[in-house]
PDB file of C-alpha atoms in Angstrom:
ATOM      1  CA  MET A 102     -37.616 -11.703  18.245  1.00  0.00           C
ATOM      2  CA  GLU A 103     -34.235 -11.320  17.217  1.00  0.00           C
ATOM      3  CA  ASN A 104     -31.708 -15.135  17.804  1.00  0.00           C
ATOM      4  CA  SER A 105     -29.276 -12.716  19.697  1.00  0.00           C
ATOM      5  CA  PRO A 106     -26.405 -14.058  21.488  1.00  0.00           C
ATOM      6  CA  SER A 107     -26.471 -12.935  25.463  1.00  0.00           C
ATOM      7  CA  ALA A 108     -23.538 -12.161  26.017  1.00  0.00           C
ATOM      8  CA  PRO A 109     -21.319 -12.428  29.211  1.00  0.00           C
ATOM      9  CA  PRO A 110     -18.479 -10.720  30.809  1.00  0.00           C
ATOM     10  CA  HIS A 111     -15.197 -10.567  29.254  1.00  0.00           C
ATOM     11  CA  ALA A 112     -13.653 -14.546  30.320  1.00  0.00           C
ATOM     12  CA  PRO A 113      -9.961 -13.768  31.333  1.00  0.00           C
ATOM     13  CA  ALA A 114      -7.538 -14.692  28.662  1.00  0.00           C
ATOM     14  CA  PRO A 115      -5.243 -18.162  29.106  1.00  0.00           C
ATOM     15  CA  GLU A 116      -1.890 -17.465  30.500  1.00  0.00           C
ATOM     16  CA  GLY A 117       0.901 -15.781  29.240  1.00  0.00           C
ATOM     17  CA  ARG A 118      -1.160 -14.290  26.523  1.00  0.00           C
ATOM     18  CA  ARG A 119      -2.396 -10.050  25.702  1.00  0.00           C
ATOM     19  CA  GLY A 120      -5.869 -10.798  24.729  1.00  0.00           C
ATOM     20  CA  ARG A 121      -8.467 -12.687  23.002  1.00  0.00           C
ATOM     21  CA  VAL A 122      -9.601 -12.076  19.592  1.00  0.00           C
ATOM     22  CA  LEU A 123     -12.680 -13.271  17.937  1.00  0.00           C
ATOM     23  CA  VAL A 124     -11.616 -14.047  13.723  1.00  0.00           C
ATOM     24  CA  VAL A 125     -15.032 -14.035  11.930  1.00  0.00           C
ATOM     25  CA  ASP A 126     -14.396 -14.437   7.864  1.00  0.00           C
ATOM     26  CA  ASP A 127     -15.518 -17.349   5.603  1.00  0.00           C
ATOM     27  CA  ASP A 128     -12.276 -16.192   3.267  1.00  0.00           C
ATOM     28  CA  PRO A 129      -9.950 -19.475   5.131  1.00  0.00           C
ATOM     29  CA  THR A 130      -6.747 -18.270   3.455  1.00  0.00           C
ATOM     30  CA  VAL A 131      -7.494 -14.462   5.146  1.00  0.00           C
ATOM     31  CA  ALA A 132      -8.777 -16.119   7.990  1.00  0.00           C
ATOM     32  CA  GLU A 133      -5.785 -17.759   8.135  1.00  0.00           C
ATOM     33  CA  VAL A 134      -2.996 -15.716   8.263  1.00  0.00           C
ATOM     34  CA  VAL A 135      -4.846 -12.944  10.489  1.00  0.00           C
ATOM     35  CA  VAL A 136      -4.824 -15.672  13.285  1.00  0.00           C
ATOM     36  CA  GLY A 137      -1.577 -16.358  12.609  1.00  0.00           C
ATOM     37  CA  TYR A 138      -0.425 -12.655  12.960  1.00  0.00           C
ATOM     38  CA  LEU A 139      -2.273 -12.104  15.847  1.00  0.00           C
ATOM     39  CA  HIS A 140      -1.090 -16.101  17.826  1.00  0.00           C
ATOM     40  CA  ARG A 141       2.259 -14.467  17.185  1.00  0.00           C
ATOM     41  CA  ALA A 142       1.624 -11.375  18.704  1.00  0.00           C
ATOM     42  CA  GLY A 143       0.849 -13.299  21.842  1.00  0.00           C
ATOM     43  CA  TYR A 144      -3.004 -13.339  21.152  1.00  0.00           C
ATOM     44  CA  ALA A 145      -5.500 -16.239  22.060  1.00  0.00           C
ATOM     45  CA  VAL A 146      -8.032 -16.634  18.251  1.00  0.00           C
ATOM     46  CA  GLU A 147     -10.790 -18.121  17.627  1.00  0.00           C
ATOM     47  CA  ARG A 148     -12.412 -18.140  14.219  1.00  0.00           C
ATOM     48  CA  ALA A 149     -15.704 -18.455  12.778  1.00  0.00           C
ATOM     49  CA  GLY A 150     -16.549 -18.407   9.177  1.00  0.00           C
ATOM     50  CA  ASP A 151     -20.420 -16.593   9.560  1.00  0.00           C
ATOM     51  CA  GLY A 152     -22.540 -14.833  11.116  1.00  0.00           C
ATOM     52  CA  PRO A 153     -24.037 -17.547  13.156  1.00  0.00           C
ATOM     53  CA  ALA A 154     -21.339 -19.089  14.564  1.00  0.00           C
ATOM     54  CA  ALA A 155     -19.609 -15.516  15.332  1.00  0.00           C
ATOM     55  CA  LEU A 156     -22.546 -15.327  17.577  1.00  0.00           C
ATOM     56  CA  GLU A 157     -22.143 -18.321  19.444  1.00  0.00           C
ATOM     57  CA  ARG A 158     -18.466 -18.244  20.425  1.00  0.00           C
ATOM     58  CA  PHE A 159     -19.627 -14.587  21.070  1.00  0.00           C
ATOM     59  CA  ALA A 160     -22.298 -16.074  23.355  1.00  0.00           C
ATOM     60  CA  ALA A 161     -20.024 -18.882  24.432  1.00  0.00           C
ATOM     61  CA  ALA A 162     -16.821 -16.839  25.717  1.00  0.00           C
ATOM     62  CA  ARG A 163     -17.065 -13.230  24.978  1.00  0.00           C
ATOM     63  CA  PRO A 164     -13.859 -11.565  23.695  1.00  0.00           C
ATOM     64  CA  ASP A 165     -11.630  -8.746  23.853  1.00  0.00           C
ATOM     65  CA  LEU A 166     -11.901  -7.819  20.540  1.00  0.00           C
ATOM     66  CA  VAL A 167     -13.595  -9.132  16.455  1.00  0.00           C
ATOM     67  CA  VAL A 168     -11.896  -8.664  13.692  1.00  0.00           C
ATOM     68  CA  LEU A 169     -15.051  -9.050  11.400  1.00  0.00           C
ATOM     69  CA  ASP A 170     -15.582  -9.429   7.620  1.00  0.00           C
ATOM     70  CA  LEU A 171     -18.242  -7.439   5.674  1.00  0.00           C
ATOM     71  CA  MET A 172     -18.741  -9.689   3.433  1.00  0.00           C
ATOM     72  CA  LEU A 173     -20.545 -13.190   5.042  1.00  0.00           C
ATOM     73  CA  PRO A 174     -22.479 -15.378   4.363  1.00  0.00           C
ATOM     74  CA  ALA A 175     -25.814 -15.279   5.656  1.00  0.00           C
ATOM     75  CA  MET A 176     -25.499 -12.837   7.880  1.00  0.00           C
ATOM     76  CA  ASP A 177     -23.779  -9.693   6.621  1.00  0.00           C
ATOM     77  CA  GLY A 178     -21.382  -8.680   9.174  1.00  0.00           C
ATOM     78  CA  PHE A 179     -23.064  -4.848   9.917  1.00  0.00           C
ATOM     79  CA  GLU A 180     -25.482  -7.699  11.339  1.00  0.00           C
ATOM     80  CA  VAL A 181     -23.422  -9.283  13.277  1.00  0.00           C
ATOM     81  CA  CYS A 182     -21.573  -6.235  14.521  1.00  0.00           C
ATOM     82  CA  ARG A 183     -25.030  -4.608  15.375  1.00  0.00           C
ATOM     83  CA  ARG A 184     -26.114  -7.531  17.228  1.00  0.00           C
ATOM     84  CA  MET A 185     -22.690  -8.349  18.735  1.00  0.00           C
ATOM     85  CA  ARG A 186     -22.814  -4.451  19.885  1.00  0.00           C
ATOM     86  CA  ALA A 187     -26.009  -4.099  21.621  1.00  0.00           C
ATOM     87  CA  HIS A 188     -24.567  -6.388  24.415  1.00  0.00           C
ATOM     88  CA  GLY A 189     -21.856  -3.658  25.238  1.00  0.00           C
ATOM     89  CA  PRO A 190     -18.602  -1.943  24.378  1.00  0.00           C
ATOM     90  CA  VAL A 191     -16.702  -4.928  22.478  1.00  0.00           C
ATOM     91  CA  PRO A 192     -14.778  -3.159  20.084  1.00  0.00           C
ATOM     92  CA  VAL A 193     -14.629  -4.635  16.215  1.00  0.00           C
ATOM     93  CA  ILE A 194     -12.314  -3.992  13.736  1.00  0.00           C
ATOM     94  CA  MET A 195     -14.136  -4.133  10.252  1.00  0.00           C
ATOM     95  CA  LEU A 196     -12.090  -6.040   7.107  1.00  0.00           C
ATOM     96  CA  THR A 197     -13.591  -5.543   3.433  1.00  0.00           C
ATOM     97  CA  ALA A 198     -12.444  -6.279   0.107  1.00  0.00           C
ATOM     98  CA  ARG A 199     -15.375  -3.179  -0.773  1.00  0.00           C
ATOM     99  CA  GLY A 200     -13.038   0.229  -0.549  1.00  0.00           C
ATOM    100  CA  ASP A 201     -16.363   2.218  -1.515  1.00  0.00           C
ATOM    101  CA  GLU A 202     -16.233   5.634   1.068  1.00  0.00           C
ATOM    102  CA  GLU A 203     -20.392   4.956   1.896  1.00  0.00           C
ATOM    103  CA  ASP A 204     -19.343   1.018   3.489  1.00  0.00           C
ATOM    104  CA  ARG A 205     -16.763   3.231   5.053  1.00  0.00           C
ATOM    105  CA  ILE A 206     -18.867   5.245   6.704  1.00  0.00           C
ATOM    106  CA  LEU A 207     -22.609   2.346   7.698  1.00  0.00           C
ATOM    107  CA  GLY A 208     -19.466   0.125   9.413  1.00  0.00           C
ATOM    108  CA  LEU A 209     -18.104   3.090  11.508  1.00  0.00           C
ATOM    109  CA  GLU A 210     -21.737   3.584  12.317  1.00  0.00           C
ATOM    110  CA  THR A 211     -23.036   0.600  12.953  1.00  0.00           C
ATOM    111  CA  GLY A 212     -20.150   0.877  15.800  1.00  0.00           C
ATOM    112  CA  ALA A 213     -16.903  -0.470  14.481  1.00  0.00           C
ATOM    113  CA  ASP A 214     -14.290   0.859  16.410  1.00  0.00           C
ATOM    114  CA  ASP A 215     -12.201   0.583  12.301  1.00  0.00           C
ATOM    115  CA  TYR A 216     -12.436  -0.302   9.309  1.00  0.00           C
ATOM    116  CA  VAL A 217      -9.485  -2.249   7.761  1.00  0.00           C
ATOM    117  CA  THR A 218      -9.943  -2.397   3.213  1.00  0.00           C
ATOM    118  CA  LYS A 219      -8.552  -5.807   1.266  1.00  0.00           C
ATOM    119  CA  PRO A 220      -6.075  -6.293   0.621  1.00  0.00           C
ATOM    120  CA  PHE A 221      -4.003  -5.038   3.862  1.00  0.00           C
ATOM    121  CA  SER A 222      -0.984  -5.035   6.017  1.00  0.00           C
ATOM    122  CA  PRO A 223      -1.100  -8.530   8.422  1.00  0.00           C
ATOM    123  CA  ARG A 224       1.253  -6.266  10.157  1.00  0.00           C
ATOM    124  CA  GLU A 225      -1.048  -3.044  10.411  1.00  0.00           C
ATOM    125  CA  LEU A 226      -3.302  -4.856  11.189  1.00  0.00           C
ATOM    126  CA  VAL A 227      -2.296  -5.805  14.530  1.00  0.00           C
ATOM    127  CA  LEU A 228      -0.751  -2.717  15.125  1.00  0.00           C
ATOM    128  CA  ARG A 229      -4.827  -1.297  14.625  1.00  0.00           C
ATOM    129  CA  VAL A 230      -5.561  -4.548  17.261  1.00  0.00           C
ATOM    130  CA  GLU A 231      -2.825  -3.227  19.913  1.00  0.00           C
ATOM    131  CA  SER A 232      -4.060   0.750  19.768  1.00  0.00           C
ATOM    132  CA  VAL A 233      -7.998  -0.914  20.351  1.00  0.00           C
ATOM    133  CA  LEU A 234      -7.571  -2.709  23.231  1.00  0.00           C
ATOM    134  CA  ARG A 235      -5.393  -0.147  24.286  1.00  0.00           C
ATOM    135  CA  ARG A 236      -7.595   2.059  24.186  1.00  0.00           C
ATOM    136  CA  ALA A 237     -10.211  -0.664  25.736  1.00  0.00           C
ATOM    137  CA  GLY A 238      -8.194  -1.741  28.427  1.00  0.00           C
ATOM    138  CA  ALA A 239      -6.576   0.663  29.575  1.00  0.00           C
ATOM    139  CA  GLY A 240      -6.007   1.452  33.166  1.00  0.00           C
ATOM    140  CA  THR A 241      -6.524   3.195  35.805  1.00  0.00           C
ATOM    141  CA  PRO A 242      -6.245   7.079  34.629  1.00  0.00           C
ATOM    142  CA  ALA A 243      -3.714   9.461  35.257  1.00  0.00           C
ATOM    143  CA  ALA A 244      -4.549  11.857  38.104  1.00  0.00           C
ATOM    144  CA  GLU A 245      -5.504  15.279  35.459  1.00  0.00           C
ATOM    145  CA  GLU A 246      -7.492  12.169  33.013  1.00  0.00           C
ATOM    146  CA  ALA A 247      -9.597  10.809  35.771  1.00  0.00           C
ATOM    147  CA  ARG A 248     -11.345  14.508  37.016  1.00  0.00           C
ATOM    148  CA  PRO A 249     -14.713  14.570  35.410  1.00  0.00           C
ATOM    149  CA  LEU A 250     -14.935  16.341  32.335  1.00  0.00           C
ATOM    150  CA  SER A 251     -18.019  19.164  31.864  1.00  0.00           C
ATOM    151  CA  GLY A 252     -18.871  22.065  29.679  1.00  0.00           C
ATOM    152  CA  ALA A 253     -22.178  23.155  28.060  1.00  0.00           C
ATOM    153  CA  GLY A 254     -24.349  21.197  29.807  1.00  0.00           C
ATOM    154  CA  LEU A 255     -21.793  18.184  28.018  1.00  0.00           C
ATOM    155  CA  ARG A 256     -20.612  15.385  31.766  1.00  0.00           C
ATOM    156  CA  LEU A 257     -18.238  13.005  31.143  1.00  0.00           C
ATOM    157  CA  ASP A 258     -16.430  10.819  33.834  1.00  0.00           C
ATOM    158  CA  PRO A 259     -13.403   8.750  32.996  1.00  0.00           C
ATOM    159  CA  VAL A 260     -12.962   6.548  35.089  1.00  0.00           C
ATOM    160  CA  ALA A 261     -16.698   5.177  34.780  1.00  0.00           C
ATOM    161  CA  ARG A 262     -17.088   5.855  31.163  1.00  0.00           C
ATOM    162  CA  SER A 263     -20.346   7.385  31.339  1.00  0.00           C
ATOM    163  CA  ALA A 264     -21.597  10.523  29.409  1.00  0.00           C
ATOM    164  CA  SER A 265     -23.770  12.631  29.827  1.00  0.00           C
ATOM    165  CA  ARG A 266     -25.835  15.599  28.291  1.00  0.00           C
ATOM    166  CA  ASP A 267     -27.997  18.025  29.947  1.00  0.00           C
ATOM    167  CA  GLY A 268     -28.726  14.829  32.666  1.00  0.00           C
ATOM    168  CA  ALA A 269     -29.436  12.662  30.456  1.00  0.00           C
ATOM    169  CA  GLY A 270     -27.131   9.776  29.022  1.00  0.00           C
ATOM    170  CA  LEU A 271     -25.355   9.527  25.913  1.00  0.00           C
ATOM    171  CA  ALA A 272     -24.881   5.801  24.150  1.00  0.00           C
ATOM    172  CA  LEU A 273     -21.086   6.598  23.005  1.00  0.00           C
ATOM    173  CA  THR A 274     -18.628   3.840  21.716  1.00  0.00           C
ATOM    174  CA  LEU A 275     -15.122   3.599  22.385  1.00  0.00           C
ATOM    175  CA  ARG A 276     -13.745   6.307  20.144  1.00  0.00           C
ATOM    176  CA  GLU A 277     -16.793   8.259  20.298  1.00  0.00           C
ATOM    177  CA  PHE A 278     -15.613   8.442  23.840  1.00  0.00           C
ATOM    178  CA  ASP A 279     -12.081   8.855  23.805  1.00  0.00           C
ATOM    179  CA  LEU A 280     -12.748  12.137  21.187  1.00  0.00           C
ATOM    180  CA  LEU A 281     -15.398  13.898  23.054  1.00  0.00           C
ATOM    181  CA  ALA A 282     -12.757  13.669  25.932  1.00  0.00           C
ATOM    182  CA  PHE A 283     -10.027  14.746  23.840  1.00  0.00           C
ATOM    183  CA  LEU A 284     -11.342  17.942  22.667  1.00  0.00           C
ATOM    184  CA  LEU A 285     -13.292  18.863  25.963  1.00  0.00           C
ATOM    185  CA  ARG A 286      -9.779  18.588  27.984  1.00  0.00           C
ATOM    186  CA  HIS A 287      -8.714  21.799  25.637  1.00  0.00           C
ATOM    187  CA  PRO A 288     -11.618  23.525  24.410  1.00  0.00           C
ATOM    188  CA  GLY A 289     -11.201  26.800  22.249  1.00  0.00           C
ATOM    189  CA  ARG A 290      -7.983  24.853  20.274  1.00  0.00           C
ATOM    190  CA  ALA A 291      -8.493  22.916  16.854  1.00  0.00           C
ATOM    191  CA  PHE A 292      -6.977  20.201  15.673  1.00  0.00           C
ATOM    192  CA  GLY A 293      -5.803  18.658  11.823  1.00  0.00           C
ATOM    193  CA  ARG A 294      -7.540  15.243  11.532  1.00  0.00           C
ATOM    194  CA  GLU A 295      -3.762  13.555  11.338  1.00  0.00           C
ATOM    195  CA  GLU A 296      -3.156  15.711  15.170  1.00  0.00           C
ATOM    196  CA  LEU A 297      -6.788  14.117  16.128  1.00  0.00           C
ATOM    197  CA  MET A 298      -5.946  10.241  15.349  1.00  0.00           C
ATOM    198  CA  ARG A 299      -2.416  10.785  17.094  1.00  0.00           C
ATOM    199  CA  GLU A 300      -3.599  11.582  19.385  1.00  0.00           C
ATOM    200  CA  VAL A 301      -7.160   9.801  20.322  1.00  0.00           C
ATOM    201  CA  TRP A 302      -6.405   6.505  18.006  1.00  0.00           C
ATOM    202  CA  GLY A 303      -2.899   6.116  19.505  1.00  0.00           C
ATOM    203  CA  TRP A 304      -1.886   5.748  14.921  1.00  0.00           C
ATOM    204  CA  ASP A 305       0.626   7.671  13.346  1.00  0.00           C
ATOM    205  CA  PHE A 306      -0.580   6.392   9.996  1.00  0.00           C
ATOM    206  CA  GLY A 307      -4.391   4.921   8.780  1.00  0.00           C
ATOM    207  CA  ASP A 308      -7.842   6.471   6.921  1.00  0.00           C
ATOM    208  CA  LEU A 309      -8.078  10.270   7.825  1.00  0.00           C
ATOM    209  CA  SER A 310     -11.625   9.736   7.158  1.00  0.00           C
ATOM    210  CA  THR A 311     -12.543   7.633   9.967  1.00  0.00           C
ATOM    211  CA  VAL A 312     -11.941  11.358  12.176  1.00  0.00           C
ATOM    212  CA  THR A 313     -14.497  12.747  10.058  1.00  0.00           C
ATOM    213  CA  VAL A 314     -17.153   9.956  10.246  1.00  0.00           C
ATOM    214  CA  HIS A 315     -16.135  10.312  13.624  1.00  0.00           C
ATOM    215  CA  ILE A 316     -16.790  13.282  14.199  1.00  0.00           C
ATOM    216  CA  ARG A 317     -19.907  13.579  12.280  1.00  0.00           C
ATOM    217  CA  ARG A 318     -21.184  10.631  14.842  1.00  0.00           C
ATOM    218  CA  LEU A 319     -20.595  12.767  18.057  1.00  0.00           C
ATOM    219  CA  ARG A 320     -21.978  15.915  16.453  1.00  0.00           C
ATOM    220  CA  GLY A 321     -25.660  13.943  15.926  1.00  0.00           C
ATOM    221  CA  LYS A 322     -25.243  12.873  20.366  1.00  0.00           C
ATOM    222  CA  VAL A 323     -23.926  16.321  21.237  1.00  0.00           C
ATOM    223  CA  GLU A 324     -24.745  18.811  19.413  1.00  0.00           C
ATOM    224  CA  GLN A 325     -28.736  20.090  19.305  1.00  0.00           C
ATOM    225  CA  ASP A 326     -28.338  21.256  15.405  1.00  0.00           C
ATOM    226  CA  PRO A 327     -25.662  18.670  14.435  1.00  0.00           C
ATOM    227  CA  ALA A 328     -26.409  20.353  10.746  1.00  0.00           C
ATOM    228  CA  ARG A 329     -25.482  23.932  12.047  1.00  0.00           C
ATOM    229  CA  PRO A 330     -23.878  23.056  15.255  1.00  0.00           C
ATOM    230  CA  ARG A 331     -22.491  25.145  17.535  1.00  0.00           C
ATOM    231  CA  LEU A 332     -19.988  22.533  20.398  1.00  0.00           C
ATOM    232  CA  ILE A 333     -17.941  21.194  17.493  1.00  0.00           C
ATOM    233  CA  ARG A 334     -16.860  23.679  14.752  1.00  0.00           C
ATOM    234  CA  THR A 335     -15.004  22.965  11.592  1.00  0.00           C
ATOM    235  CA  VAL A 336     -12.203  25.006  11.532  1.00  0.00           C
ATOM    236  CA  TRP A 337     -11.191  25.839   7.507  1.00  0.00           C
ATOM    237  CA  GLY A 338      -8.037  24.236   6.556  1.00  0.00           C
ATOM    238  CA  VAL A 339      -6.971  23.276   9.814  1.00  0.00           C
ATOM    239  CA  GLY A 340      -9.671  20.269  11.246  1.00  0.00           C
ATOM    240  CA  TYR A 341     -11.867  20.270  14.281  1.00  0.00           C
ATOM    241  CA  ARG A 342     -12.452  22.641  17.271  1.00  0.00           C
ATOM    242  CA  LEU A 343     -14.876  22.539  20.579  1.00  0.00           C
ATOM    243  CA  ASP A 344     -16.780  26.266  21.881  1.00  0.00           C
ATOM    244  CA  LEU A 345     -18.491  26.357  24.650  1.00  0.00           C
ATOM    245  CA  PRO A 346     -19.905  28.766  25.725  1.00  0.00           C
ATOM    246  CA  GLY A 347     -18.063  31.317  27.860  1.00  0.00           C
ATOM    247  CA  ASP A 348     -14.590  30.449  26.432  1.00  0.00           C
ATOM    248  CA  GLY A 349     -14.180  34.240  25.645  1.00  0.00           C
ATOM    249  CA  GLU A 350     -12.226  34.867  22.904  1.00  0.00           C
ATOM    250  CA  ALA A 351     -11.528  31.357  21.376  1.00  0.00           C
ATOM    251  CA  GLY A 352     -15.722  31.178  21.529  1.00  0.00           C
ATOM    252  CA  GLU A 353     -16.041  34.793  19.894  1.00  0.00           C
ATOM    253  CA  ALA A 354     -13.586  33.226  17.615  1.00  0.00           C
ATOM    254  CA  GLY A 355     -15.802  30.416  16.747  1.00  0.00           C
ATOM    255  CA  GLU A 356     -19.392  31.871  15.926  1.00  0.00           C
ATOM    256  CA  ALA A 357     -17.244  34.655  13.240  1.00  0.00           C
ATOM    257  CA  ALA A 358     -14.912  32.133  11.961  1.00  0.00           C
ATOM    258  CA  GLY A 359     -15.207  28.842  13.385  1.00  0.00           C
ATOM    259  CA  ALA A 360     -18.991  28.086  12.345  1.00  0.00           C
ATOM    260  CA  THR A 361     -19.010  30.514   9.301  1.00  0.00           C
ATOM    261  CA  GLY A 362     -17.808  30.672   6.103  1.00  0.00           C
ATOM    262  CA  ALA A 363     -17.357  33.630   3.806  1.00  0.00           C
ATOM    263  CA  THR A 364     -21.023  35.495   3.620  1.00  0.00           C
ATOM    264  CA  GLY A 365     -21.151  34.791   7.493  1.00  0.00           C
ATOM    265  CA  ALA A 366     -24.103  31.865   7.446  1.00  0.00           C
ATOM    266  CA  PRO A 367     -23.961  29.150   9.927  1.00  0.00           C
ATOM    267  CA  GLU A 368     -22.782  25.629   8.637  1.00  0.00           C
ATOM    268  CA  SER A 369     -24.924  23.786   5.615  1.00  0.00           C
ATOM    269  CA  PRO A 370     -25.261  20.781   5.748  1.00  0.00           C
ATOM    270  CA  GLU A 371     -23.946  21.175   1.852  1.00  0.00           C
ATOM    271  CA  ALA A 372     -21.089  23.305   3.091  1.00  0.00           C
ATOM    272  CA  MET A 373     -19.875  20.816   6.265  1.00  0.00           C
ATOM    273  CA  ARG A 374     -19.772  18.357   3.036  1.00  0.00           C
ATOM    274  CA  ALA A 375     -16.993  20.524   1.375  1.00  0.00           C
ATOM    275  CA  ILE A 376     -15.741  21.079   4.005  1.00  0.00           C
ATOM    276  CA  GLU A 377     -15.067  17.318   4.509  1.00  0.00           C
ATOM    277  CA  ALA A 378     -14.339  16.921   0.842  1.00  0.00           C
ATOM    278  CA  SER A 379     -11.564  19.033   1.076  1.00  0.00           C
ATOM    279  CA  GLU A 380     -10.388  17.832   4.106  1.00  0.00           C
ATOM    280  CA  ALA A 381     -10.637  13.386   2.360  1.00  0.00           C
ATOM    281  CA  PRO A 382      -7.913  11.530   1.480  1.00  0.00           C
ATOM    282  CA  GLU A 383      -7.606  12.089  -2.415  1.00  0.00           C
ATOM    283  CA  ALA A 384      -9.332   8.808  -2.971  1.00  0.00           C
ATOM    284  CA  PRO A 385     -11.143   7.068  -1.292  1.00  0.00           C
ATOM    285  CA  GLY A 386      -9.662   3.812   1.071  1.00  0.00           C
ATOM    286  CA  THR A 387      -6.307   5.803   0.617  1.00  0.00           C
ATOM    287  CA  THR A 388      -4.167   4.991   3.990  1.00  0.00           C
ATOM    288  CA  ASP A 389      -1.963   7.784   5.465  1.00  0.00           C
ATOM    289  CA  ARG A 390       1.144   6.289   6.287  1.00  0.00           C
ATOM    290  CA  THR A 391       4.750   7.376   8.025  1.00  0.00           C
ATOM    291  CA  ALA A 392       8.108   6.244   5.731  1.00  0.00           C
ATOM    292  CA  GLY A 393       7.977   4.065   8.403  1.00  0.00           C
ATOM    293  CA  ALA A 394       4.791   2.587   8.600  1.00  0.00           C
ATOM    294  CA  PRO A 395       5.331  -1.943   9.025  1.00  0.00           C
ATOM    295  CA  ARG A 396       4.339  -3.852   5.560  1.00  0.00           C
ATOM    296  CA  ALA A 397       3.534  -7.542   5.105  1.00  0.00           C
TER     297      ALA A 397
END
């Protein structure tokens, strides 16, 4: 049996603090810089230098967010993240010196909410932490955002943070839930990845492949055949659109254009990869930034 922690409920942050963050990195220099920036931003911060120590601290006092290095001794960040996420939707931001797309995708599929490649701007990391915590710890939604959402057998309750399809519960991560809720609020409308990143993630800059990976993961959970998506469509040259049965012209357009290529065939896995490649940044790890994005 795994020696996994049994995570207690979130402990309250110390007086005057914005939340509790656990920083897990075996590089003392990187850890010191990250801890320093987070402290100055008003967070209570704990450190761990390897996976077992991180799990021990996690079990002792569950943090509000974990900044987790991928390349750890004894137990890598993927396994640490998997064990933590097995006990609840704790937000995780992964750090790594490996910028390969496969590593980034694996990190996100493990349950990480964000993936930051070294070297990185500590100020940007603080903004990422703020954004993830804002989403995870948001108070009672506004009346419009609080109403249950449904369509095509999907049902989401934003207040309870619960989701189901045809009565069966869906295990959605924080970002997957927010992404699906946003699409359900705007059926039939196409959104670019930049717009989704801004509206769902709350970022004006970041790695756009994060959106692509979350769309792929979401399709795997809500589509009957993720290789031939009928709900979350890829719109050539634009981005993605949610089509619900009975949406009228939007649904019909999805059948004729969004779901087919020039030959009229459904999206194949090869076509999907070609679409995603055409939308991806110029090189793995490329980060799109606004002119005013902070730098260290």
